[in-house]
């Protein structure tokens, strides 16, 4: 075994940069390339892996799990390599580690940054307790295309909401200090534009203007960089012909020069090698060149850097000072994590994963993620005293694995409580429960289980149906061209509806589904996304009124897939229309004259409106917004406008409302969206209570990138709305003066 050479790193120097520079000066080229290489575990500590670590050829490992193995891997790096540089241990801790939170799209429906931060903190503690020190999260891609499976991992369609919730996740993962021991480095991804994948297929071409990038897609990344995120991950995407992992505009001009990012960038899995597949590089050597040239500090899994950096240097295609800079970026994060001083993990330093406090966080996250989309005649909450027989039907009623959703590599299925289990625990023997799956899985296309399900429904006065998508139908590479309920779920729902029972439909899915027809066959519709470990108790509490639904849609629900892309902050177009002005296809008179329908922007067979708009969610009470007041009718650039509104609980239950502030810049140097979310807050009101809500709007909050790509706020008129969803009607206007 090569004697470990004293690294003479003065661990006491308090200038982190000195420590980094001191170390880089001692590194061989091979060791530098090692730091820029992330290998995949999963195979355990093989001889090859051990040797590579001893030779300083591994800077990071991902997908190796198990405290004993990871501590041993760190020990080899610290004690058996020449310089003793600890490894970054990466894992996709996307929405929980052992205790699963709702999928990120579900968490986003809570519109609750404090709760989301708490969830990320819990996930960080559970992951850190098993030796993980780097997560590839939060995923903050903006998308308006629910065909794309990865919408499940996003925080929704809106730039402001994603910016606020994304930074909350970063803060949760990274804690007060990266070096506090139970923090893990966060990694915002996928930089950038991945959510605009053509036709909602994963990894597809992305054709997006710089204006759309700067005004819609990049601001959440900027917000997370400003919040101190340690790392970013490049997207697989071919972005306007220049793949993100070879895109100097993104990685150098924007990220480093404009934003001053000082962490490091890791490619996505094999994304450097895939530059050749894209046809952007002729071979692996030139793929390495393009990625280096663009600014990718670390290569995930593929070995273009390992195999070709030395040649690129020898051929003078790149300079070693570039390599040194990338290595410094990586080492800085390792020092900030405190890995040189504390490379090992002691389980005893951490709370037990899955403890009651963590389960309560997961339950609260699931509670606030559920969105009540329909509730005819106040069907919900159910009143136990009125129920003797309750049918619980559907493939998602009792499936712990499926309710965790996508990206649950390490989730503990056995900790999950399903809706059936939770309802049984809640109602005990006070109610006769009749259970029938009706369909084996969400994709089952036969009626074998229908009769048993109909029989259970016939015996009951209330039917609870649990339907949706299995976890595999969303997430990476799992895109759908038709986003109806899969299988024969609609068929089962329709047959049950014909029995005339009180029917509540709970949907668990990784995306908004097209429920235009489905919703008509249930009296109430609760959307639970994939709610995670405590989905069952949360749904049971909501159904039986122990809690009131708070959630609001973080993404628009289309009526039919043909409306996609459909989102609230559309442009006005030169020929806007209103739903009330539309003649639908079936109502068009025979031989109608060509221009008789008007020439405006809508679909003959779907109209203009979505099924459910962005920001929508019902409550068990009703709210009334009134008396909007502005602190001024006009303000100067650089000033702040205060908007006050009175919100009253006009219903029969105490509840929480997520109030939303939308703005429209009437005329701009480029066209501006008809509405943009600029603020939101949770307000809790007792029955009959009225509160005054105040929003502060600074002129810089209204800035956008204009034709010249300058970030400006322009003088002019602005409209403001405050309400409970993106169709808010309580309106006011103000001016910004020159
Ligand atoms: C995957 C995903 C990325 C993930 C990485 C590591 O392909 O695109 O989001 O973090 O590889 O698993």
XYZ file of C-alpha atoms and ligand atoms in Angstrom:
750
model
C 0.000 0.000 0.000
C 1.537 3.349 -0.996
C 2.471 5.239 2.151
C 0.058 8.102 2.543
C 2.058 11.298 1.936
C 1.480 14.014 4.485
C -0.796 16.499 2.819
C 0.410 19.203 5.171
C -3.022 20.736 4.811
C -3.179 23.216 7.579
C -6.656 22.403 8.766
C -6.535 25.319 11.120
C -6.278 28.018 8.420
C -9.566 29.781 8.612
C -9.413 30.982 5.014
C -11.170 28.290 3.109
C -9.675 29.473 -0.150
C -6.136 29.086 1.214
C -6.921 25.516 2.116
C -8.331 24.858 -1.332
C -5.404 26.487 -3.150
C -2.915 24.764 -0.870
C -4.440 21.423 -1.784
C -4.740 22.038 -5.527
C -1.041 22.970 -5.664
C -0.209 19.534 -4.291
C -2.404 17.557 -6.649
C -1.225 15.620 -9.667
C -3.218 15.909 -12.877
C -4.596 12.421 -12.294
C -5.832 13.434 -8.845
C -7.405 16.598 -10.246
C -9.256 14.575 -12.894
C -10.311 12.227 -10.098
C -12.024 15.050 -8.261
C -13.942 15.852 -11.445
C -15.212 12.282 -11.760
C -18.323 10.843 -10.109
C -18.690 7.065 -10.239
C -21.771 4.995 -9.602
C -21.918 2.666 -6.610
C -24.672 0.035 -6.462
C -22.044 -2.650 -6.829
C -20.709 -2.257 -3.318
C -17.054 -1.746 -2.468
C -15.480 -3.745 -5.296
C -11.706 -4.139 -5.662
C -11.790 -1.822 -8.669
C -13.603 0.844 -6.695
C -11.242 0.453 -3.755
C -8.218 0.783 -6.048
C -9.642 3.802 -7.866
C -10.262 5.574 -4.561
C -6.768 4.710 -3.318
C -5.347 6.161 -6.544
C -7.312 9.389 -6.059
C -9.384 8.766 -9.174
C -12.804 9.248 -7.545
C -14.121 12.610 -6.343
C -17.661 11.416 -5.727
C -19.828 8.336 -5.724
C -23.586 8.085 -6.201
C -26.123 5.364 -5.527
C -23.999 3.546 -2.960
C -26.123 3.222 0.195
C -25.383 1.784 3.621
C -23.588 3.493 6.461
C -20.961 0.825 6.973
C -20.019 0.737 3.290
C -19.963 4.523 2.986
C -17.841 4.987 6.105
C -15.402 2.414 4.729
C -15.321 4.193 1.371
C -14.548 7.474 3.151
C -11.902 5.751 5.283
C -10.121 4.473 2.185
C -10.199 7.956 0.677
C -8.963 9.590 3.864
C -6.354 7.052 4.930
C -5.276 5.088 1.871
C -5.067 7.752 -0.826
C -2.079 10.072 -1.166
C -3.875 13.310 -0.286
C -6.774 12.071 1.838
C -9.551 13.960 0.098
C -13.030 12.860 1.271
C -15.699 11.909 -1.256
C -19.029 13.515 -1.985
C -21.632 10.808 -1.471
C -24.567 11.598 -3.748
C -28.130 10.269 -3.792
C -31.484 11.317 -5.215
C -33.151 12.398 -2.007
C -36.003 13.982 -3.939
C -38.957 13.943 -1.546
C -37.723 12.198 1.560
C -35.152 9.495 2.201
C -36.680 6.760 4.411
C -39.795 8.707 5.464
C -41.421 9.767 2.201
C -42.993 13.173 1.719
C -45.469 13.773 -1.085
C -43.847 14.050 -4.514
C -42.505 17.587 -5.069
C -45.496 18.533 -7.266
C -47.706 17.503 -4.365
C -45.636 19.436 -1.854
C -45.892 22.463 -4.141
C -49.681 22.251 -3.817
C -49.245 23.238 -0.148
C -47.816 26.626 -1.207
C -46.118 26.412 2.190
C -42.373 27.202 2.093
C -41.912 26.705 5.828
C -43.433 23.226 5.672
C -41.423 22.335 2.580
C -38.250 23.503 4.302
C -39.126 21.317 7.303
C -39.629 18.332 5.013
C -36.273 18.871 3.310
C -34.606 19.268 6.711
C -36.074 15.923 7.800
C -34.906 14.286 4.568
C -31.423 15.729 5.035
C -31.185 14.358 8.570
C -32.335 10.884 7.553
C -29.960 10.815 4.570
C -26.997 12.279 6.474
C -27.522 9.710 9.216
C -26.669 7.031 6.635
C -23.623 8.766 5.187
C -25.194 10.702 2.284
C -23.787 14.278 2.018
C -25.165 15.440 -1.348
C -28.653 15.246 -2.816
C -29.629 15.827 -6.435
C -32.522 18.058 -5.484
C -34.545 20.291 -5.651
C -35.641 19.862 -9.233
C -36.871 23.319 -10.244
C -37.624 22.887 -13.918
C -40.611 24.923 -15.063
C -42.986 22.936 -17.225
C -46.444 23.408 -18.654
C -46.681 19.936 -20.077
C -48.168 17.209 -17.861
C -47.462 14.619 -20.555
C -43.852 14.901 -19.323
C -43.363 12.346 -16.581
C -40.945 14.532 -14.676
C -43.647 17.090 -13.895
C -44.012 14.929 -10.789
C -40.627 16.174 -9.583
C -41.278 19.848 -10.299
C -42.687 22.552 -8.081
C -45.249 23.449 -10.746
C -45.678 25.772 -13.689
C -44.994 29.094 -12.081
C -41.696 30.944 -11.832
C -42.435 32.793 -8.582
C -43.881 29.778 -6.752
C -40.984 27.579 -7.880
C -38.458 30.215 -6.818
C -39.925 30.516 -3.325
C -40.436 26.785 -2.760
C -37.143 25.810 -4.416
C -35.126 28.057 -2.128
C -37.063 26.668 0.848
C -35.963 23.160 -0.132
C -32.353 24.289 -0.577
C -32.397 25.862 2.880
C -33.936 22.716 4.343
C -31.336 20.415 2.820
C -28.344 22.661 3.563
C -29.391 23.747 7.054
C -27.975 26.819 8.769
C -24.461 25.690 7.854
C -23.312 23.041 5.404
C -20.800 21.848 8.003
C -23.328 21.262 10.792
C -23.199 17.499 10.339
C -26.829 16.825 9.426
C -26.756 19.033 6.336
C -26.382 17.762 2.810
C -25.352 19.804 -0.208
C -28.289 20.568 -2.478
C -28.186 20.448 -6.263
C -30.695 22.430 -8.263
C -31.545 20.823 -11.541
C -31.848 20.455 -14.476
C -30.065 23.511 -15.733
C -31.823 24.511 -17.949
C -34.991 24.366 -19.985
C -35.590 20.608 -19.558
C -39.292 21.121 -18.762
C -39.906 22.370 -22.300
C -39.077 18.952 -23.776
C -40.864 18.749 -27.128
C -44.306 17.014 -27.037
C -43.784 16.105 -23.397
C -41.356 13.318 -24.303
C -38.367 13.066 -21.991
C -34.894 14.043 -23.233
C -36.474 15.690 -26.312
C -35.363 18.804 -28.169
C -35.970 22.085 -26.402
C -36.592 25.108 -28.574
C -36.954 28.125 -26.316
C -36.118 31.792 -26.742
C -33.587 33.563 -24.595
C -36.451 35.800 -23.497
C -38.459 32.810 -22.235
C -35.345 31.349 -20.606
C -34.533 34.554 -18.782
C -38.085 35.529 -17.846
C -39.580 32.124 -16.980
C -37.048 29.287 -16.678
C -33.909 30.786 -15.142
C -35.241 32.913 -12.253
C -35.768 29.905 -9.906
C -32.140 28.882 -10.524
C -31.023 32.434 -9.796
C -33.072 32.465 -6.603
C -31.484 29.213 -5.432
C -27.986 30.430 -6.327
C -28.661 33.594 -4.323
C -29.876 31.347 -1.475
C -26.466 29.641 -1.481
C -27.133 26.339 -3.214
C -23.884 24.403 -3.355
C -24.275 22.726 -6.759
C -26.244 22.619 -9.992
C -26.859 19.786 -12.412
C -26.970 20.229 -16.178
C -29.951 19.016 -18.164
C -29.882 16.244 -20.763
C -31.609 18.601 -23.133
C -30.514 19.751 -26.549
C -31.198 23.423 -25.846
C -31.717 25.324 -29.104
C -29.077 23.139 -30.745
C -26.515 23.553 -27.956
C -26.982 20.788 -25.347
C -27.134 22.117 -21.795
C -24.031 20.128 -20.807
C -22.026 21.920 -23.458
C -23.728 25.288 -23.205
C -21.327 28.096 -22.430
C -24.089 30.712 -22.410
C -25.811 28.916 -19.511
C -22.762 27.715 -17.604
C -20.370 30.600 -17.998
C -22.115 33.791 -19.152
C -25.228 33.451 -16.990
C -24.210 31.238 -14.075
C -20.679 32.504 -13.399
C -20.407 35.960 -14.945
C -23.909 37.296 -14.300
C -24.844 35.430 -11.133
C -21.389 34.943 -9.551
C -22.081 31.303 -8.678
C -19.148 29.856 -6.688
C -20.191 26.243 -6.225
C -19.831 23.563 -8.852
C -21.792 22.042 -11.720
C -22.220 18.309 -12.174
C -23.462 16.849 -15.442
C -26.491 14.630 -15.431
C -25.899 10.896 -15.776
C -23.768 10.269 -18.919
C -24.793 13.699 -20.240
C -21.177 14.535 -21.160
C -20.793 11.366 -23.223
C -24.235 12.003 -24.751
C -22.892 15.165 -26.383
C -21.586 12.729 -28.983
C -25.027 11.106 -29.320
C -26.589 14.527 -29.790
C -24.190 15.045 -32.658
C -22.567 17.940 -30.833
C -19.161 16.242 -30.474
C -17.485 13.746 -32.792
C -16.130 11.518 -30.031
C -15.678 11.234 -26.273
C -12.585 13.389 -26.338
C -14.414 16.267 -27.989
C -17.396 15.664 -25.715
C -15.018 16.229 -22.805
C -13.686 19.320 -24.550
C -17.156 20.797 -25.100
C -18.244 20.163 -21.515
C -15.013 21.609 -20.109
C -15.171 24.565 -22.429
C -18.745 25.229 -21.332
C -18.090 24.863 -17.608
C -19.107 21.415 -16.332
C -16.946 20.870 -13.234
C -17.804 17.212 -12.566
C -18.832 14.381 -14.903
C -21.493 12.003 -13.616
C -20.712 8.358 -14.408
C -19.448 8.576 -18.004
C -15.654 8.762 -18.238
C -14.875 11.338 -20.906
C -12.961 13.458 -18.409
C -11.127 10.466 -16.956
C -10.248 9.258 -20.417
C -9.399 12.446 -22.312
C -8.473 15.478 -20.204
C -4.787 14.555 -20.223
C -4.877 14.310 -24.035
C -6.747 17.603 -24.368
C -4.051 19.258 -22.240
C -1.255 17.629 -24.214
C -2.838 18.797 -27.467
C -3.194 22.308 -26.069
C -6.957 22.278 -26.546
C -7.488 23.236 -22.923
C -5.298 24.803 -20.242
C -4.614 23.276 -16.863
C -5.753 26.461 -15.149
C -9.302 25.583 -16.245
C -8.935 22.182 -14.600
C -7.557 23.821 -11.462
C -10.558 26.171 -11.288
C -13.039 23.305 -11.585
C -11.191 21.321 -8.927
C -11.235 24.385 -6.646
C -15.020 24.668 -7.119
C -15.451 21.045 -6.060
C -13.014 21.159 -3.146
C -14.637 24.328 -1.832
C -17.917 22.459 -1.375
C -16.113 19.594 0.371
C -14.464 22.016 2.756
C -17.745 23.850 3.344
C -19.373 20.525 4.199
C -16.656 20.003 6.799
C -15.793 16.659 5.244
C -12.046 17.006 5.818
C -12.601 17.358 9.547
C -15.620 15.032 9.810
C -15.655 12.524 6.950
C -17.352 9.750 8.914
C -20.919 9.334 10.087
C -21.948 8.083 13.485
C -25.560 6.928 13.524
C -25.751 7.746 17.236
C -25.355 11.447 16.358
C -28.759 11.418 14.653
C -32.401 10.910 15.615
C -33.869 7.596 14.503
C -35.338 7.795 11.013
C -39.100 7.448 10.804
C -39.564 8.765 14.344
C -42.958 10.195 15.339
C -41.841 13.772 14.705
C -40.752 12.886 11.184
C -43.962 10.974 10.510
C -45.919 14.007 11.670
C -44.001 16.236 9.247
C -44.786 13.766 6.457
C -48.443 13.718 7.473
C -48.709 17.514 7.591
C -47.041 17.726 4.181
C -49.535 15.189 2.808
C -52.471 17.011 4.429
C -51.531 20.365 2.927
C -50.676 18.889 -0.464
C -54.176 17.506 -1.064
C -56.354 19.704 -3.290
C -60.141 19.592 -3.076
C -61.200 20.016 -6.706
C -64.918 19.273 -6.402
C -67.325 19.046 -3.480
C -70.951 19.095 -4.631
C -73.475 19.776 -1.900
C -70.641 19.760 0.650
C -70.400 16.008 0.312
C -67.125 16.262 2.196
C -66.289 16.041 5.025
C -68.169 12.809 5.660
C -70.069 12.633 8.907
C -69.395 9.310 10.551
C -72.683 9.396 12.422
C -74.488 9.294 9.076
C -72.642 6.250 7.786
C -73.395 2.615 8.568
C -71.809 1.023 5.536
C -68.766 2.405 3.753
C -67.337 0.991 0.518
C -63.633 1.431 -0.074
C -62.869 0.617 -3.681
C -60.024 1.042 -6.175
C -56.447 -0.005 -6.907
C -54.946 2.865 -4.907
C -56.892 2.326 -1.680
C -54.350 0.052 -0.051
C -51.087 0.176 -1.969
C -48.226 1.447 0.169
C -45.658 1.176 -2.595
C -47.633 3.116 -5.217
C -48.615 5.944 -2.884
C -44.954 6.828 -2.335
C -44.635 7.857 -5.981
C -41.563 8.178 -8.195
C -37.962 8.592 -6.936
C -38.402 6.598 -3.752
C -35.211 4.551 -3.976
C -34.841 4.395 -0.191
C -38.419 4.904 0.995
C -39.591 2.406 3.589
C -42.741 0.846 2.151
C -43.417 -0.884 5.469
C -43.723 2.496 7.200
C -46.440 3.644 4.823
C -50.014 3.887 6.050
C -52.567 3.505 3.278
C -56.016 5.134 3.163
C -57.686 1.786 3.908
C -55.501 1.190 6.934
C -56.004 4.740 8.198
C -59.786 4.674 7.740
C -60.071 1.319 9.485
C -58.004 2.727 12.367
C -60.150 5.839 12.478
C -63.645 4.341 12.311
C -62.972 1.064 14.103
C -66.169 -1.002 14.268
C -68.459 2.027 14.167
C -68.884 1.456 10.451
C -69.097 -1.665 8.283
C -66.364 -1.364 5.687
C -66.753 -3.205 2.376
C -63.500 -3.419 0.430
C -62.982 -4.278 -3.238
C -60.095 -3.297 -5.509
C -62.232 -3.433 -8.651
C -59.045 -3.384 -10.686
C -55.784 -5.163 -9.877
C -53.686 -2.152 -10.911
C -54.405 1.311 -12.285
C -53.602 -0.035 -15.756
C -55.816 -3.140 -15.610
C -58.076 -3.375 -18.659
C -60.633 -5.990 -17.733
C -63.830 -6.127 -15.720
C -62.920 -9.165 -13.632
C -63.161 -7.223 -10.369
C -66.123 -5.053 -11.272
C -68.881 -7.214 -9.813
C -67.245 -7.447 -6.399
C -66.743 -3.683 -6.422
C -70.341 -3.024 -7.438
C -71.490 -5.425 -4.727
C -69.470 -3.537 -2.106
C -70.970 -0.285 -3.343
C -74.515 -1.660 -3.333
C -74.144 -2.595 0.348
C -72.954 0.886 1.243
C -74.429 4.329 1.665
C -71.137 6.036 0.804
C -68.456 4.974 -1.645
C -64.839 6.046 -1.390
C -62.926 5.412 -4.617
C -59.123 5.518 -4.728
C -57.798 5.700 -8.262
C -54.975 7.303 -10.229
C -51.592 6.304 -11.594
C -49.080 3.798 -10.339
C -45.760 5.392 -9.457
C -44.082 4.011 -12.592
C -46.344 6.085 -14.848
C -44.590 9.330 -13.921
C -41.020 10.347 -13.224
C -38.023 10.146 -15.511
C -38.645 8.761 -19.011
C -42.274 7.951 -18.090
C -44.243 10.268 -20.350
C -47.789 9.725 -21.589
C -49.492 11.033 -24.723
C -52.950 10.473 -23.214
C -53.234 11.586 -19.610
C -56.650 10.223 -18.725
C -57.043 7.825 -15.851
C -55.297 4.704 -17.201
C -56.834 1.246 -17.527
C -60.560 0.721 -16.966
C -60.750 3.135 -14.030
C -63.195 5.460 -15.771
C -65.295 2.446 -16.747
C -65.415 1.257 -13.135
C -66.209 4.756 -11.888
C -69.100 5.141 -14.342
C -70.645 1.796 -13.370
C -70.450 2.665 -9.692
C -71.888 6.118 -10.325
C -74.971 4.492 -11.853
C -75.806 3.029 -8.446
C -76.649 6.539 -7.293
C -74.550 6.348 -4.131
C -72.721 9.252 -2.552
C -69.331 8.882 -4.246
C -66.011 10.454 -3.260
C -63.104 10.040 -5.663
C -59.547 10.358 -4.357
C -56.885 10.430 -7.037
C -53.218 9.691 -6.475
C -51.106 10.543 -9.508
C -47.773 12.033 -10.527
C -49.281 14.665 -12.807
C -52.536 16.550 -13.388
C -54.775 14.105 -15.286
C -57.437 15.077 -17.819
C -60.552 14.557 -15.733
C -63.062 16.418 -17.891
C -65.358 13.372 -17.989
C -64.162 11.631 -14.830
C -65.117 14.460 -12.498
C -68.791 14.195 -13.511
C -69.057 10.707 -12.021
C -68.171 11.678 -8.463
C -69.804 14.044 -6.009
C -66.431 15.041 -4.580
C -62.896 14.909 -5.943
C -59.778 15.091 -3.773
C -56.383 15.179 -5.508
C -53.626 13.647 -3.366
C -50.807 13.409 -5.960
C -48.548 10.649 -4.588
C -48.801 11.540 -0.895
C -45.944 9.509 0.580
C -45.599 7.572 3.811
C -48.436 9.245 5.679
C -50.810 9.638 2.759
C -53.405 7.380 4.362
C -53.839 9.209 7.669
C -53.782 12.582 5.908
C -56.507 11.573 3.445
C -58.580 9.997 6.219
C -58.379 13.176 8.308
C -59.521 15.243 5.344
C -62.338 12.899 4.335
C -63.760 12.777 7.853
C -63.177 16.432 8.630
C -60.430 16.210 11.233
C -58.589 18.605 8.943
C -59.684 21.001 6.200
C -58.127 20.957 2.738
C -55.672 23.803 2.122
C -53.984 22.809 -1.123
C -54.046 24.836 -4.335
C -53.083 23.544 -7.770
C -49.429 24.370 -8.541
C -50.107 23.477 -12.154
C -53.022 23.965 -14.528
C -55.333 20.974 -15.128
C -56.239 20.714 -18.835
C -59.655 19.417 -19.856
C -58.082 17.386 -22.647
C -54.521 16.705 -23.655
C -54.945 18.727 -26.835
C -54.988 21.938 -24.832
C -51.360 21.476 -23.774
C -49.437 23.707 -23.237
C -52.007 25.446 -21.120
C -51.045 27.660 -18.218
C -52.415 30.697 -16.447
C -49.798 33.287 -17.334
C -50.413 33.165 -21.057
C -49.885 36.114 -23.368
C -52.956 38.060 -24.463
C -52.343 37.465 -28.200
C -53.691 39.933 -30.747
C -57.074 38.142 -30.735
C -57.982 37.085 -27.223
C -61.311 35.494 -26.537
C -63.537 34.861 -23.543
C -65.161 31.538 -22.727
C -68.584 33.198 -22.953
C -67.862 34.302 -26.527
C -67.121 30.798 -27.740
C -69.394 28.676 -29.923
C -68.458 25.097 -29.194
C -68.126 22.640 -32.052
C -71.338 20.766 -31.306
C -73.307 24.022 -31.273
C -72.117 25.351 -34.597
C -75.023 25.623 -37.062
C -74.739 23.485 -40.178
C -73.295 25.468 -43.098
C -72.205 28.186 -40.690
C -70.525 31.039 -42.526
C -66.747 30.914 -42.299
C -66.320 34.050 -40.181
C -69.466 33.525 -38.124
C -67.544 32.117 -35.161
C -65.275 35.127 -34.909
C -61.520 34.937 -35.336
C -60.123 34.567 -31.857
C -57.840 32.200 -29.984
C -59.556 29.023 -28.676
C -60.282 25.355 -29.508
C -63.682 24.575 -31.071
C -63.891 21.355 -29.060
C -62.358 22.518 -25.753
C -62.871 26.256 -25.558
C -60.311 28.361 -23.766
C -60.399 27.494 -20.083
C -58.646 24.604 -18.368
C -60.568 22.144 -16.224
C -59.009 23.642 -13.074
C -56.869 26.788 -13.140
C -53.521 27.365 -11.479
C -53.872 28.244 -7.802
C -57.281 26.574 -7.461
C -58.492 24.556 -4.490
C -61.728 24.369 -2.539
C -62.078 24.487 1.224
C -64.673 23.171 3.658
C -65.638 26.760 4.242
C -66.128 29.738 1.909
C -64.071 32.895 1.708
C -64.972 36.395 0.609
C -62.354 38.857 -0.665
C -63.345 42.476 -0.439
C -62.198 46.060 0.026
C -58.913 46.168 -1.864
C -56.838 49.221 -0.967
C -53.553 50.426 -2.480
C -51.107 52.624 -0.565
C -50.895 54.837 -3.645
C -52.300 55.135 -7.135
C -48.844 55.730 -8.497
C -45.307 55.092 -7.275
C -41.816 55.849 -8.501
C -39.269 53.339 -9.624
C -37.538 51.987 -6.539
C -40.561 52.360 -4.289
C -42.883 49.815 -2.691
C -46.645 49.612 -3.076
C -48.740 48.152 -0.278
C -51.859 46.241 -1.260
C -54.431 45.522 1.429
C -57.444 43.281 1.127
C -60.034 42.075 3.588
C -60.652 38.357 3.701
C -63.680 36.921 5.497
C -64.541 33.358 6.404
C -68.167 33.247 5.288
C -68.668 29.535 5.844
C -69.261 27.185 8.747
C -65.752 25.944 9.539
C -62.473 27.487 10.572
C -60.001 27.041 7.722
C -56.871 28.279 6.025
C -56.850 30.088 2.688
C -53.844 30.591 0.461
C -54.360 34.119 -0.784
C -52.647 35.003 -4.034
C -51.484 38.274 -5.537
C -51.391 38.578 -9.324
C -50.133 41.454 -11.433
C -50.357 42.431 -15.080
C -47.992 44.850 -16.758
C -50.390 46.303 -19.315
C -47.815 47.460 -21.888
C -44.215 46.325 -22.102
C -41.122 46.544 -24.264
C -42.019 42.907 -24.915
C -45.514 41.520 -24.442
C -46.245 40.630 -20.856
C -48.366 37.787 -19.404
C -52.039 38.508 -18.705
C -51.315 37.638 -15.068
C -48.242 36.827 -13.004
C -48.141 35.503 -9.445
C -46.176 37.983 -7.347
C -47.087 36.971 -3.817
C -49.035 34.533 -1.663
C -49.665 33.854 1.976
C -51.554 31.406 4.163
C -54.309 33.005 6.239
C -56.175 31.114 8.949
C -59.686 32.339 9.753
C -62.191 31.281 12.363
C -65.844 31.139 11.349
C -67.057 34.676 10.658
C -63.599 36.128 11.123
C -62.264 38.864 8.829
C -58.587 39.690 8.497
C -56.785 42.382 6.591
C -54.086 40.904 4.404
C -51.199 43.058 3.238
C -48.838 42.457 0.355
C -45.747 44.525 -0.346
C -44.852 44.961 -4.006
C -41.535 46.609 -4.825
C -41.003 47.895 -8.361
C -38.078 45.470 -8.716
C -40.591 42.614 -8.322
C -42.029 43.747 -11.662
C -38.761 43.616 -13.572
C -38.403 41.550 -16.728
C -35.853 41.022 -19.486
C -36.722 43.283 -22.393
C -35.864 43.106 -26.093
C -32.236 43.910 -25.346
C -32.134 41.332 -22.508
C -31.786 44.095 -19.943
C -33.581 43.441 -16.665
C -35.884 46.426 -16.336
C -39.037 47.626 -14.611
C -40.864 49.942 -16.952
C -43.092 52.851 -15.994
C -46.727 52.406 -16.977
C -50.019 50.987 -15.798
C -50.362 47.726 -13.857
C -53.424 45.742 -12.846
C -53.542 43.854 -9.573
C -55.786 40.992 -8.466
C -56.022 39.285 -5.084
C -57.940 36.067 -4.613
C -57.998 32.330 -4.038
C -56.804 31.273 -7.504
C -55.423 32.667 -10.758
C -58.904 33.751 -11.866
C -59.063 36.162 -8.925
C -61.531 38.962 -9.691
C -60.945 41.522 -6.922
C -58.968 44.086 -8.920
C -57.190 47.423 -8.668
C -54.744 49.362 -10.809
C -51.720 51.542 -10.225
C -49.060 53.388 -12.192
C -45.310 53.431 -12.001
C -44.087 56.880 -12.902
C -40.898 57.613 -14.817
C -30.995 10.834 -13.586
C -31.762 12.147 -13.522
C -31.237 13.093 -12.485
C -30.693 12.287 -11.329
C -29.456 11.578 -11.823
C -28.822 10.698 -10.738
O -30.880 10.400 -14.904
O -31.931 12.876 -14.725
O -32.318 13.945 -12.114
O -30.378 13.136 -10.250
O -29.720 10.802 -12.979
O -29.697 9.656 -10.425
